[in-house]
mmCIF file of N, CA, C and O in Angstrom:
data_model
loop_
_atom_site.group_PDB
_atom_site.id
_atom_site.type_symbol
_atom_site.label_atom_id
_atom_site.label_comp_id
_atom_site.label_asym_id
_atom_site.label_seq_id
_atom_site.Cartn_x
_atom_site.Cartn_y
_atom_site.Cartn_z
ATOM 1 N N MET A 1 25.856 51.998 -84.944
ATOM 2 C CA MET A 1 25.007 51.366 -83.948
ATOM 3 C C MET A 1 23.564 51.371 -84.426
ATOM 4 O O MET A 1 23.103 52.339 -84.991
ATOM 5 N N THR A 2 22.847 50.324 -84.162
ATOM 6 C CA THR A 2 21.443 50.270 -84.554
ATOM 7 C C THR A 2 20.590 50.791 -83.414
ATOM 8 O O THR A 2 21.045 50.954 -82.287
ATOM 9 N N GLN A 3 19.337 51.030 -83.709
ATOM 10 C CA GLN A 3 18.402 51.526 -82.700
ATOM 11 C C GLN A 3 18.282 50.556 -81.522
ATOM 12 O O GLN A 3 18.251 50.963 -80.387
ATOM 13 N N GLY A 4 18.266 49.244 -81.791
ATOM 14 C CA GLY A 4 18.155 48.242 -80.742
ATOM 15 C C GLY A 4 19.343 48.267 -79.792
ATOM 16 O O GLY A 4 19.199 48.130 -78.597
ATOM 17 N N GLU A 5 20.530 48.487 -80.316
ATOM 18 C CA GLU A 5 21.718 48.558 -79.470
ATOM 19 C C GLU A 5 21.663 49.787 -78.578
ATOM 20 O O GLU A 5 22.016 49.740 -77.418
ATOM 21 N N GLN A 6 21.186 50.899 -79.112
ATOM 22 C CA GLN A 6 21.080 52.107 -78.323
ATOM 23 C C GLN A 6 20.080 51.920 -77.179
ATOM 24 O O GLN A 6 20.300 52.384 -76.084
ATOM 25 N N THR A 7 19.026 51.196 -77.423
ATOM 26 C CA THR A 7 18.031 50.950 -76.380
ATOM 27 C C THR A 7 18.653 50.176 -75.226
ATOM 28 O O THR A 7 18.459 50.509 -74.074
ATOM 29 N N ARG A 8 19.436 49.150 -75.527
ATOM 30 C CA ARG A 8 20.079 48.369 -74.464
ATOM 31 C C ARG A 8 21.070 49.222 -73.676
ATOM 32 O O ARG A 8 21.144 49.149 -72.471
ATOM 33 N N LEU A 9 21.845 50.038 -74.364
ATOM 34 C CA LEU A 9 22.833 50.864 -73.686
ATOM 35 C C LEU A 9 22.180 51.988 -72.887
ATOM 36 O O LEU A 9 22.726 52.456 -71.907
ATOM 37 N N ASP A 10 21.023 52.427 -73.317
ATOM 38 C CA ASP A 10 20.344 53.528 -72.642
ATOM 39 C C ASP A 10 19.396 53.060 -71.557
ATOM 40 O O ASP A 10 18.537 53.817 -71.124
ATOM 41 N N GLY A 11 19.496 51.833 -71.125
ATOM 42 C CA GLY A 11 18.665 51.346 -70.028
ATOM 43 C C GLY A 11 17.381 50.699 -70.489
ATOM 44 O O GLY A 11 16.404 50.672 -69.754
ATOM 45 N N GLY A 12 17.375 50.151 -71.679
ATOM 46 C CA GLY A 12 16.211 49.453 -72.187
ATOM 47 C C GLY A 12 15.970 48.153 -71.437
ATOM 48 O O GLY A 12 16.571 47.894 -70.398
ATOM 49 N N PRO A 13 15.080 47.298 -71.945
ATOM 50 C CA PRO A 13 14.703 46.076 -71.249
ATOM 51 C C PRO A 13 15.870 45.138 -70.968
ATOM 52 O O PRO A 13 15.911 44.497 -69.942
ATOM 53 N N ASN A 14 16.843 45.065 -71.869
ATOM 54 C CA ASN A 14 17.973 44.169 -71.639
ATOM 55 C C ASN A 14 18.906 44.704 -70.551
ATOM 56 O O ASN A 14 19.497 43.946 -69.809
ATOM 57 N N ALA A 15 19.037 46.009 -70.424
ATOM 58 C CA ALA A 15 19.923 46.586 -69.421
ATOM 59 C C ALA A 15 19.350 46.417 -68.019
ATOM 60 O O ALA A 15 20.075 46.181 -67.072
ATOM 61 N N SER A 16 18.029 46.509 -67.871
ATOM 62 C CA SER A 16 17.432 46.417 -66.539
ATOM 63 C C SER A 16 17.378 44.983 -66.019
ATOM 64 O O SER A 16 17.227 44.774 -64.834
ATOM 65 N N SER A 17 17.513 44.005 -66.897
ATOM 66 C CA SER A 17 17.436 42.623 -66.448
ATOM 67 C C SER A 17 18.759 42.130 -65.853
ATOM 68 O O SER A 17 18.801 41.092 -65.224
ATOM 69 N N ALA A 18 19.842 42.886 -66.041
ATOM 70 C CA ALA A 18 21.132 42.476 -65.485
ATOM 71 C C ALA A 18 21.140 42.721 -63.979
ATOM 72 O O ALA A 18 20.759 43.782 -63.514
ATOM 73 N N GLN A 19 21.552 41.724 -63.225
ATOM 74 C CA GLN A 19 21.646 41.840 -61.770
ATOM 75 C C GLN A 19 23.027 42.351 -61.398
ATOM 76 O O GLN A 19 24.015 41.916 -61.978
ATOM 77 N N PRO A 20 23.131 43.250 -60.421
ATOM 78 C CA PRO A 20 24.460 43.674 -59.982
ATOM 79 C C PRO A 20 25.192 42.503 -59.324
ATOM 80 O O PRO A 20 24.574 41.648 -58.688
ATOM 81 N N ALA A 21 26.483 42.469 -59.495
ATOM 82 C CA ALA A 21 27.286 41.374 -58.933
ATOM 83 C C ALA A 21 27.258 41.442 -57.411
ATOM 84 O O ALA A 21 27.374 42.504 -56.831
ATOM 85 N N GLN A 22 27.068 40.300 -56.781
ATOM 86 C CA GLN A 22 27.109 40.219 -55.325
ATOM 87 C C GLN A 22 28.564 40.168 -54.892
ATOM 88 O O GLN A 22 29.308 39.300 -55.311
ATOM 89 N N ILE A 23 28.952 41.100 -54.045
ATOM 90 C CA ILE A 23 30.310 41.129 -53.542
ATOM 91 C C ILE A 23 30.297 40.565 -52.137
ATOM 92 O O ILE A 23 29.594 41.058 -51.273
ATOM 93 N N SER A 24 31.036 39.488 -51.930
ATOM 94 C CA SER A 24 31.089 38.903 -50.590
ATOM 95 C C SER A 24 32.252 39.529 -49.843
ATOM 96 O O SER A 24 33.365 39.600 -50.340
ATOM 97 N N ARG A 25 31.958 39.994 -48.659
ATOM 98 C CA ARG A 25 32.988 40.596 -47.832
ATOM 99 C C ARG A 25 33.579 39.543 -46.908
ATOM 100 O O ARG A 25 32.882 38.655 -46.462
ATOM 101 N N PRO A 26 34.847 39.683 -46.601
ATOM 102 C CA PRO A 26 35.414 38.753 -45.628
ATOM 103 C C PRO A 26 34.808 39.021 -44.256
ATOM 104 O O PRO A 26 34.332 40.131 -43.981
ATOM 105 N N ALA A 27 34.789 38.025 -43.432
ATOM 106 C CA ALA A 27 34.231 38.168 -42.091
ATOM 107 C C ALA A 27 35.026 39.213 -41.320
ATOM 108 O O ALA A 27 36.241 39.294 -41.438
ATOM 109 N N THR A 28 34.318 40.013 -40.526
ATOM 110 C CA THR A 28 34.989 41.019 -39.727
ATOM 111 C C THR A 28 35.730 40.348 -38.577
ATOM 112 O O THR A 28 35.460 39.196 -38.230
ATOM 113 N N LYS A 29 36.634 41.069 -37.970
ATOM 114 C CA LYS A 29 37.369 40.526 -36.820
ATOM 115 C C LYS A 29 36.405 40.216 -35.688
ATOM 116 O O LYS A 29 36.536 39.206 -35.008
ATOM 117 N N ARG A 30 35.394 41.069 -35.496
ATOM 118 C CA ARG A 30 34.414 40.827 -34.430
ATOM 119 C C ARG A 30 33.653 39.534 -34.704
ATOM 120 O O ARG A 30 33.440 38.726 -33.804
ATOM 121 N N THR A 31 33.259 39.322 -35.947
ATOM 122 C CA THR A 31 32.552 38.095 -36.313
ATOM 123 C C THR A 31 33.439 36.876 -36.092
ATOM 124 O O THR A 31 32.996 35.855 -35.584
ATOM 125 N N GLN A 32 34.702 36.992 -36.463
ATOM 126 C CA GLN A 32 35.634 35.887 -36.251
ATOM 127 C C GLN A 32 35.815 35.617 -34.761
ATOM 128 O O GLN A 32 35.872 34.464 -34.334
ATOM 129 N N LEU A 33 35.874 36.682 -33.950
ATOM 130 C CA LEU A 33 35.996 36.524 -32.506
ATOM 131 C C LEU A 33 34.776 35.798 -31.953
ATOM 132 O O LEU A 33 34.892 34.871 -31.155
ATOM 133 N N ILE A 34 33.600 36.183 -32.414
ATOM 134 C CA ILE A 34 32.368 35.549 -31.947
ATOM 135 C C ILE A 34 32.345 34.066 -32.309
ATOM 136 O O ILE A 34 31.893 33.239 -31.524
ATOM 137 N N THR A 35 32.868 33.705 -33.471
ATOM 138 C CA THR A 35 32.858 32.284 -33.861
ATOM 139 C C THR A 35 33.843 31.454 -33.049
ATOM 140 O O THR A 35 33.680 30.240 -32.947
ATOM 141 N N LEU A 36 34.848 32.078 -32.450
ATOM 142 C CA LEU A 36 35.802 31.334 -31.625
ATOM 143 C C LEU A 36 35.257 31.026 -30.233
ATOM 144 O O LEU A 36 35.717 30.095 -29.578
ATOM 145 N N LEU A 37 34.275 31.784 -29.772
ATOM 146 C CA LEU A 37 33.886 31.724 -28.367
ATOM 147 C C LEU A 37 32.690 30.859 -27.991
ATOM 148 O O LEU A 37 32.566 30.523 -26.820
ATOM 149 N N PRO A 38 31.788 30.475 -28.868
ATOM 150 C CA PRO A 38 30.626 29.719 -28.390
ATOM 151 C C PRO A 38 30.871 28.243 -28.110
ATOM 152 O O PRO A 38 29.995 27.553 -27.627
ATOM 153 N N THR A 39 32.059 27.737 -28.387
ATOM 154 C CA THR A 39 32.320 26.322 -28.106
ATOM 155 C C THR A 39 32.354 26.075 -26.608
ATOM 156 O O THR A 39 32.571 26.995 -25.819
ATOM 157 N N LYS A 40 32.146 24.846 -26.208
ATOM 158 C CA LYS A 40 32.131 24.506 -24.783
ATOM 159 C C LYS A 40 33.458 24.844 -24.118
ATOM 160 O O LYS A 40 33.502 25.345 -22.997
ATOM 161 N N ALA A 41 34.559 24.605 -24.825
ATOM 162 C CA ALA A 41 35.882 24.882 -24.270
ATOM 163 C C ALA A 41 36.232 26.358 -24.312
ATOM 164 O O ALA A 41 37.060 26.823 -23.551
ATOM 165 N N GLY A 42 35.604 27.129 -25.218
ATOM 166 C CA GLY A 42 35.950 28.535 -25.349
ATOM 167 C C GLY A 42 37.328 28.697 -25.970
ATOM 168 O O GLY A 42 37.809 27.821 -26.672
ATOM 169 N N ALA A 43 37.962 29.834 -25.694
ATOM 170 C CA ALA A 43 39.298 30.095 -26.229
ATOM 171 C C ALA A 43 40.062 30.983 -25.260
ATOM 172 O O ALA A 43 39.468 31.817 -24.579
ATOM 173 N N ASP A 44 41.370 30.790 -25.222
ATOM 174 C CA ASP A 44 42.179 31.646 -24.359
ATOM 175 C C ASP A 44 42.715 32.829 -25.165
ATOM 176 O O ASP A 44 42.604 32.874 -26.390
ATOM 177 N N ILE A 45 43.283 33.799 -24.460
ATOM 178 C CA ILE A 45 43.736 35.028 -25.105
ATOM 179 C C ILE A 45 44.817 34.746 -26.146
ATOM 180 O O ILE A 45 44.803 35.325 -27.230
ATOM 181 N N ALA A 46 45.737 33.849 -25.855
ATOM 182 C CA ALA A 46 46.804 33.529 -26.810
ATOM 183 C C ALA A 46 46.244 32.927 -28.097
ATOM 184 O O ALA A 46 46.664 33.294 -29.198
ATOM 185 N N THR A 47 45.283 32.017 -27.980
ATOM 186 C CA THR A 47 44.674 31.388 -29.161
ATOM 187 C C THR A 47 43.929 32.419 -29.999
ATOM 188 O O THR A 47 44.063 32.449 -31.227
ATOM 189 N N ILE A 48 43.154 33.258 -29.331
ATOM 190 C CA ILE A 48 42.407 34.296 -30.054
ATOM 191 C C ILE A 48 43.382 35.230 -30.764
ATOM 192 O O ILE A 48 43.206 35.560 -31.934
ATOM 193 N N GLY A 49 44.437 35.633 -30.054
ATOM 194 C CA GLY A 49 45.435 36.519 -30.651
ATOM 195 C C GLY A 49 46.109 35.905 -31.858
ATOM 196 O O GLY A 49 46.313 36.573 -32.874
ATOM 197 N N ASP A 50 46.437 34.622 -31.774
ATOM 198 C CA ASP A 50 47.071 33.935 -32.904
ATOM 199 C C ASP A 50 46.131 33.857 -34.104
ATOM 200 O O ASP A 50 46.534 34.082 -35.244
ATOM 201 N N ARG A 51 44.882 33.522 -33.855
ATOM 202 C CA ARG A 51 43.924 33.357 -34.959
ATOM 203 C C ARG A 51 43.587 34.673 -35.647
ATOM 204 O O ARG A 51 43.384 34.720 -36.851
ATOM 205 N N LEU A 52 43.509 35.759 -34.849
ATOM 206 C CA LEU A 52 43.086 37.041 -35.410
ATOM 207 C C LEU A 52 44.246 37.992 -35.693
ATOM 208 O O LEU A 52 44.035 39.056 -36.274
ATOM 209 N N GLY A 53 45.439 37.615 -35.257
ATOM 210 C CA GLY A 53 46.576 38.492 -35.461
ATOM 211 C C GLY A 53 46.569 39.683 -34.506
ATOM 212 O O GLY A 53 47.057 40.757 -34.842
ATOM 213 N N TRP A 54 45.992 39.497 -33.341
ATOM 214 C CA TRP A 54 45.879 40.570 -32.345
ATOM 215 C C TRP A 54 46.876 40.361 -31.225
ATOM 216 O O TRP A 54 47.233 39.233 -30.877
ATOM 217 N N GLN A 55 47.253 41.458 -30.581
ATOM 218 C CA GLN A 55 48.052 41.402 -29.366
ATOM 219 C C GLN A 55 47.106 41.197 -28.183
ATOM 220 O O GLN A 55 45.896 41.451 -28.295
ATOM 221 N N PRO A 56 47.619 40.736 -27.038
ATOM 222 C CA PRO A 56 46.743 40.432 -25.898
ATOM 223 C C PRO A 56 45.844 41.592 -25.461
ATOM 224 O O PRO A 56 44.669 41.385 -25.158
ATOM 225 N N HIS A 57 46.356 42.822 -25.456
ATOM 226 C CA HIS A 57 45.511 43.941 -25.033
ATOM 227 C C HIS A 57 44.369 44.189 -26.016
ATOM 228 O O HIS A 57 43.284 44.607 -25.630
ATOM 229 N N THR A 58 44.587 43.882 -27.287
ATOM 230 C CA THR A 58 43.532 44.034 -28.284
ATOM 231 C C THR A 58 42.470 42.957 -28.105
ATOM 232 O O THR A 58 41.277 43.217 -28.271
ATOM 233 N N VAL A 59 42.890 41.750 -27.751
ATOM 234 C CA VAL A 59 41.936 40.665 -27.480
ATOM 235 C C VAL A 59 41.045 41.054 -26.311
ATOM 236 O O VAL A 59 39.819 40.926 -26.374
ATOM 237 N N ARG A 60 41.653 41.548 -25.238
ATOM 238 C CA ARG A 60 40.856 41.954 -24.068
ATOM 239 C C ARG A 60 39.887 43.073 -24.423
ATOM 240 O O ARG A 60 38.737 43.078 -23.980
ATOM 241 N N ALA A 61 40.319 44.017 -25.245
ATOM 242 C CA ALA A 61 39.432 45.094 -25.688
ATOM 243 C C ALA A 61 38.282 44.533 -26.534
ATOM 244 O O ALA A 61 37.132 44.973 -26.406
ATOM 245 N N GLY A 62 38.584 43.559 -27.371
ATOM 246 C CA GLY A 62 37.537 42.927 -28.180
ATOM 247 C C GLY A 62 36.515 42.215 -27.315
ATOM 248 O O GLY A 62 35.305 42.275 -27.576
ATOM 249 N N LEU A 63 36.978 41.533 -26.276
ATOM 250 C CA LEU A 63 36.063 40.854 -25.351
ATOM 251 C C LEU A 63 35.186 41.881 -24.630
ATOM 252 O O LEU A 63 33.983 41.670 -24.459
ATOM 253 N N SER A 64 35.782 43.000 -24.231
ATOM 254 C CA SER A 64 35.003 44.059 -23.586
ATOM 255 C C SER A 64 33.952 44.619 -24.536
ATOM 256 O O SER A 64 32.826 44.898 -24.140
ATOM 257 N N GLY A 65 34.332 44.769 -25.794
ATOM 258 C CA GLY A 65 33.381 45.256 -26.796
ATOM 259 C C GLY A 65 32.208 44.312 -26.978
ATOM 260 O O GLY A 65 31.069 44.744 -27.155
ATOM 261 N N LEU A 66 32.467 42.999 -26.923
ATOM 262 C CA LEU A 66 31.380 42.028 -27.023
ATOM 263 C C LEU A 66 30.443 42.142 -25.827
ATOM 264 O O LEU A 66 29.223 42.064 -25.971
ATOM 265 N N ARG A 67 31.008 42.351 -24.638
ATOM 266 C CA ARG A 67 30.168 42.531 -23.439
ATOM 267 C C ARG A 67 29.281 43.759 -23.594
ATOM 268 O O ARG A 67 28.095 43.717 -23.290
ATOM 269 N N LYS A 68 29.861 44.844 -24.058
ATOM 270 C CA LYS A 68 29.093 46.077 -24.248
ATOM 271 C C LYS A 68 28.001 45.908 -25.300
ATOM 272 O O LYS A 68 26.968 46.558 -25.233
ATOM 273 N N ALA A 69 28.240 45.027 -26.262
ATOM 274 C CA ALA A 69 27.261 44.779 -27.325
ATOM 275 C C ALA A 69 26.149 43.831 -26.879
ATOM 276 O O ALA A 69 25.235 43.544 -27.642
ATOM 277 N N GLY A 70 26.224 43.335 -25.630
ATOM 278 C CA GLY A 70 25.157 42.493 -25.111
ATOM 279 C C GLY A 70 25.446 41.013 -25.042
ATOM 280 O O GLY A 70 24.592 40.233 -24.661
ATOM 281 N N HIS A 71 26.642 40.598 -25.398
ATOM 282 C CA HIS A 71 27.007 39.188 -25.288
ATOM 283 C C HIS A 71 27.393 38.888 -23.844
ATOM 284 O O HIS A 71 28.062 39.691 -23.192
ATOM 285 N N HIS A 72 26.976 37.753 -23.350
ATOM 286 C CA HIS A 72 27.329 37.337 -21.992
ATOM 287 C C HIS A 72 28.490 36.362 -22.093
ATOM 288 O O HIS A 72 28.363 35.282 -22.666
ATOM 289 N N LEU A 73 29.634 36.779 -21.549
ATOM 290 C CA LEU A 73 30.831 35.958 -21.614
ATOM 291 C C LEU A 73 31.071 35.286 -20.281
ATOM 292 O O LEU A 73 30.848 35.868 -19.222
ATOM 293 N N GLU A 74 31.535 34.058 -20.363
ATOM 294 C CA GLU A 74 31.897 33.317 -19.170
ATOM 295 C C GLU A 74 33.413 33.180 -19.147
ATOM 296 O O GLU A 74 34.036 32.843 -20.153
ATOM 297 N N LYS A 75 33.990 33.456 -17.996
ATOM 298 C CA LYS A 75 35.425 33.319 -17.801
ATOM 299 C C LYS A 75 35.658 31.976 -17.121
ATOM 300 O O LYS A 75 35.180 31.736 -16.019
ATOM 301 N N VAL A 76 36.385 31.082 -17.784
ATOM 302 C CA VAL A 76 36.631 29.740 -17.270
ATOM 303 C C VAL A 76 38.094 29.639 -16.841
ATOM 304 O O VAL A 76 38.995 29.837 -17.649
ATOM 305 N N ILE A 77 38.300 29.357 -15.564
ATOM 306 C CA ILE A 77 39.654 29.200 -15.039
ATOM 307 C C ILE A 77 39.872 27.694 -14.830
ATOM 308 O O ILE A 77 39.391 27.122 -13.865
ATOM 309 N N PRO A 78 40.601 27.041 -15.761
ATOM 310 C CA PRO A 78 40.713 25.578 -15.724
ATOM 311 C C PRO A 78 41.552 25.019 -14.591
ATOM 312 O O PRO A 78 41.363 23.888 -14.199
ATOM 313 N N GLY A 79 42.466 25.762 -14.048
ATOM 314 C CA GLY A 79 43.300 25.266 -12.958
ATOM 315 C C GLY A 79 44.627 25.994 -12.907
ATOM 316 O O GLY A 79 44.942 26.795 -13.792
ATOM 317 N N PRO A 80 45.402 25.706 -11.881
ATOM 318 C CA PRO A 80 46.696 26.380 -11.738
ATOM 319 C C PRO A 80 47.610 26.127 -12.936
ATOM 320 O O PRO A 80 47.714 25.009 -13.429
ATOM 321 N N GLY A 81 48.218 27.190 -13.426
ATOM 322 C CA GLY A 81 49.161 27.057 -14.527
ATOM 323 C C GLY A 81 48.531 26.952 -15.901
ATOM 324 O O GLY A 81 49.234 26.836 -16.898
ATOM 325 N N LYS A 82 47.205 26.965 -15.978
ATOM 326 C CA LYS A 82 46.526 26.873 -17.275
ATOM 327 C C LYS A 82 45.906 28.229 -17.610
ATOM 328 O O LYS A 82 45.497 28.975 -16.729
ATOM 329 N N ALA A 83 45.824 28.516 -18.894
ATOM 330 C CA ALA A 83 45.324 29.812 -19.342
ATOM 331 C C ALA A 83 43.822 29.948 -19.123
ATOM 332 O O ALA A 83 43.060 28.998 -19.321
ATOM 333 N N THR A 84 43.416 31.136 -18.717
ATOM 334 C CA THR A 84 41.991 31.445 -18.566
ATOM 335 C C THR A 84 41.343 31.440 -19.942
ATOM 336 O O THR A 84 41.899 31.940 -20.915
ATOM 337 N N ARG A 85 40.169 30.851 -20.021
ATOM 338 C CA ARG A 85 39.451 30.741 -21.289
ATOM 339 C C ARG A 85 38.156 31.539 -21.199
ATOM 340 O O ARG A 85 37.593 31.707 -20.130
ATOM 341 N N TYR A 86 37.707 32.010 -22.339
ATOM 342 C CA TYR A 86 36.478 32.794 -22.409
ATOM 343 C C TYR A 86 35.547 32.137 -23.407
ATOM 344 O O TYR A 86 35.983 31.591 -24.410
ATOM 345 N N ARG A 87 34.260 32.211 -23.105
ATOM 346 C CA ARG A 87 33.277 31.690 -24.061
ATOM 347 C C ARG A 87 31.986 32.479 -23.936
ATOM 348 O O ARG A 87 31.670 33.038 -22.885
ATOM 349 N N ILE A 88 31.252 32.534 -25.045
ATOM 350 C CA ILE A 88 29.952 33.206 -25.059
ATOM 351 C C ILE A 88 28.916 32.223 -24.558
ATOM 352 O O ILE A 88 28.812 31.110 -25.066
ATOM 353 N N ILE A 89 28.144 32.629 -23.550
ATOM 354 C CA ILE A 89 27.078 31.752 -23.059
ATOM 355 C C ILE A 89 25.713 32.221 -23.524
ATOM 356 O O ILE A 89 24.787 31.453 -23.577
ATOM 357 N N ALA A 90 25.586 33.494 -23.885
ATOM 358 C CA ALA A 90 24.329 34.023 -24.408
ATOM 359 C C ALA A 90 24.601 35.388 -25.007
ATOM 360 O O ALA A 90 25.591 36.028 -24.702
ATOM 361 N N SER A 91 23.694 35.823 -25.851
ATOM 362 C CA SER A 91 23.782 37.179 -26.377
ATOM 363 C C SER A 91 22.425 37.837 -26.229
ATOM 364 O O SER A 91 21.403 37.176 -26.103
ATOM 365 N N GLN A 92 22.414 39.147 -26.231
ATOM 366 C CA GLN A 92 21.176 39.885 -26.042
ATOM 367 C C GLN A 92 20.184 39.561 -27.162
ATOM 368 O O GLN A 92 18.993 39.482 -26.934
ATOM 369 N N ALA A 93 20.684 39.328 -28.362
ATOM 370 C CA ALA A 93 19.815 39.012 -29.489
ATOM 371 C C ALA A 93 19.103 37.674 -29.291
ATOM 372 O O ALA A 93 18.003 37.471 -29.774
ATOM 373 N N ALA A 94 19.734 36.750 -28.551
ATOM 374 C CA ALA A 94 19.154 35.427 -28.349
ATOM 375 C C ALA A 94 18.193 35.384 -27.167
ATOM 376 O O ALA A 94 17.479 34.415 -26.979
ATOM 377 N N ALA A 95 18.172 36.442 -26.345
ATOM 378 C CA ALA A 95 17.312 36.462 -25.163
ATOM 379 C C ALA A 95 15.859 36.694 -25.557
ATOM 380 O O ALA A 95 15.579 37.375 -26.534
ATOM 381 N N PRO A 96 14.904 36.148 -24.806
ATOM 382 C CA PRO A 96 13.501 36.391 -25.084
ATOM 383 C C PRO A 96 13.170 37.877 -24.982
ATOM 384 O O PRO A 96 13.819 38.619 -24.253
ATOM 385 N N ALA A 97 12.157 38.324 -25.695
ATOM 386 C CA ALA A 97 11.826 39.734 -25.807
ATOM 387 C C ALA A 97 11.558 40.411 -24.454
ATOM 388 O O ALA A 97 11.931 41.531 -24.240
ATOM 389 N N GLY A 98 10.906 39.763 -23.524
ATOM 390 C CA GLY A 98 10.558 40.394 -22.264
ATOM 391 C C GLY A 98 11.577 40.224 -21.176
ATOM 392 O O GLY A 98 11.297 40.528 -20.025
ATOM 393 N N SER A 99 12.781 39.784 -21.462
ATOM 394 C CA SER A 99 13.739 39.495 -20.395
ATOM 395 C C SER A 99 14.898 40.466 -20.404
ATOM 396 O O SER A 99 16.020 40.119 -20.658
ATOM 397 N N ASP A 100 14.610 41.743 -20.105
ATOM 398 C CA ASP A 100 15.727 42.675 -20.012
ATOM 399 C C ASP A 100 16.248 42.697 -18.583
ATOM 400 O O ASP A 100 15.564 42.337 -17.650
ATOM 401 N N SER A 101 17.472 43.136 -18.426
ATOM 402 C CA SER A 101 18.092 43.077 -17.106
ATOM 403 C C SER A 101 17.990 44.386 -16.358
ATOM 404 O O SER A 101 18.660 44.589 -15.367
ATOM 405 N N HIS A 102 17.132 45.311 -16.819
ATOM 406 C CA HIS A 102 17.017 46.609 -16.166
ATOM 407 C C HIS A 102 16.006 46.604 -15.042
ATOM 408 O O HIS A 102 15.852 47.598 -14.354
ATOM 409 N N GLY A 103 15.283 45.541 -14.865
ATOM 410 C CA GLY A 103 14.345 45.415 -13.760
ATOM 411 C C GLY A 103 13.106 46.294 -13.876
ATOM 412 O O GLY A 103 12.483 46.628 -12.922
ATOM 413 N N GLY A 104 12.780 46.726 -15.070
ATOM 414 C CA GLY A 104 11.662 47.660 -15.189
ATOM 415 C C GLY A 104 10.657 47.162 -16.062
ATOM 416 O O GLY A 104 9.678 46.962 -16.353
#
């Protein structure tokens, strides 16, 4: 090995110029759930379960988790015999800075 090669291997100028590889992570289930809900029609529990591979009780728990995280969900009851649909109408992050719901 030459001196120049040792410099690169030991963290010389050529070693520091390399950028670490960006690893893209798949979207989380919560993120996928959030993307299903902001549409005008929203989504029903069966559709959400099919898309995410969740059972109905897990879908309901996920919706509760979104509420606890500050998302405002609307429950839409389309009519007799039709499935109840849910959609996000607002989130705490999207609310103006001075508009908290604690009344203080």
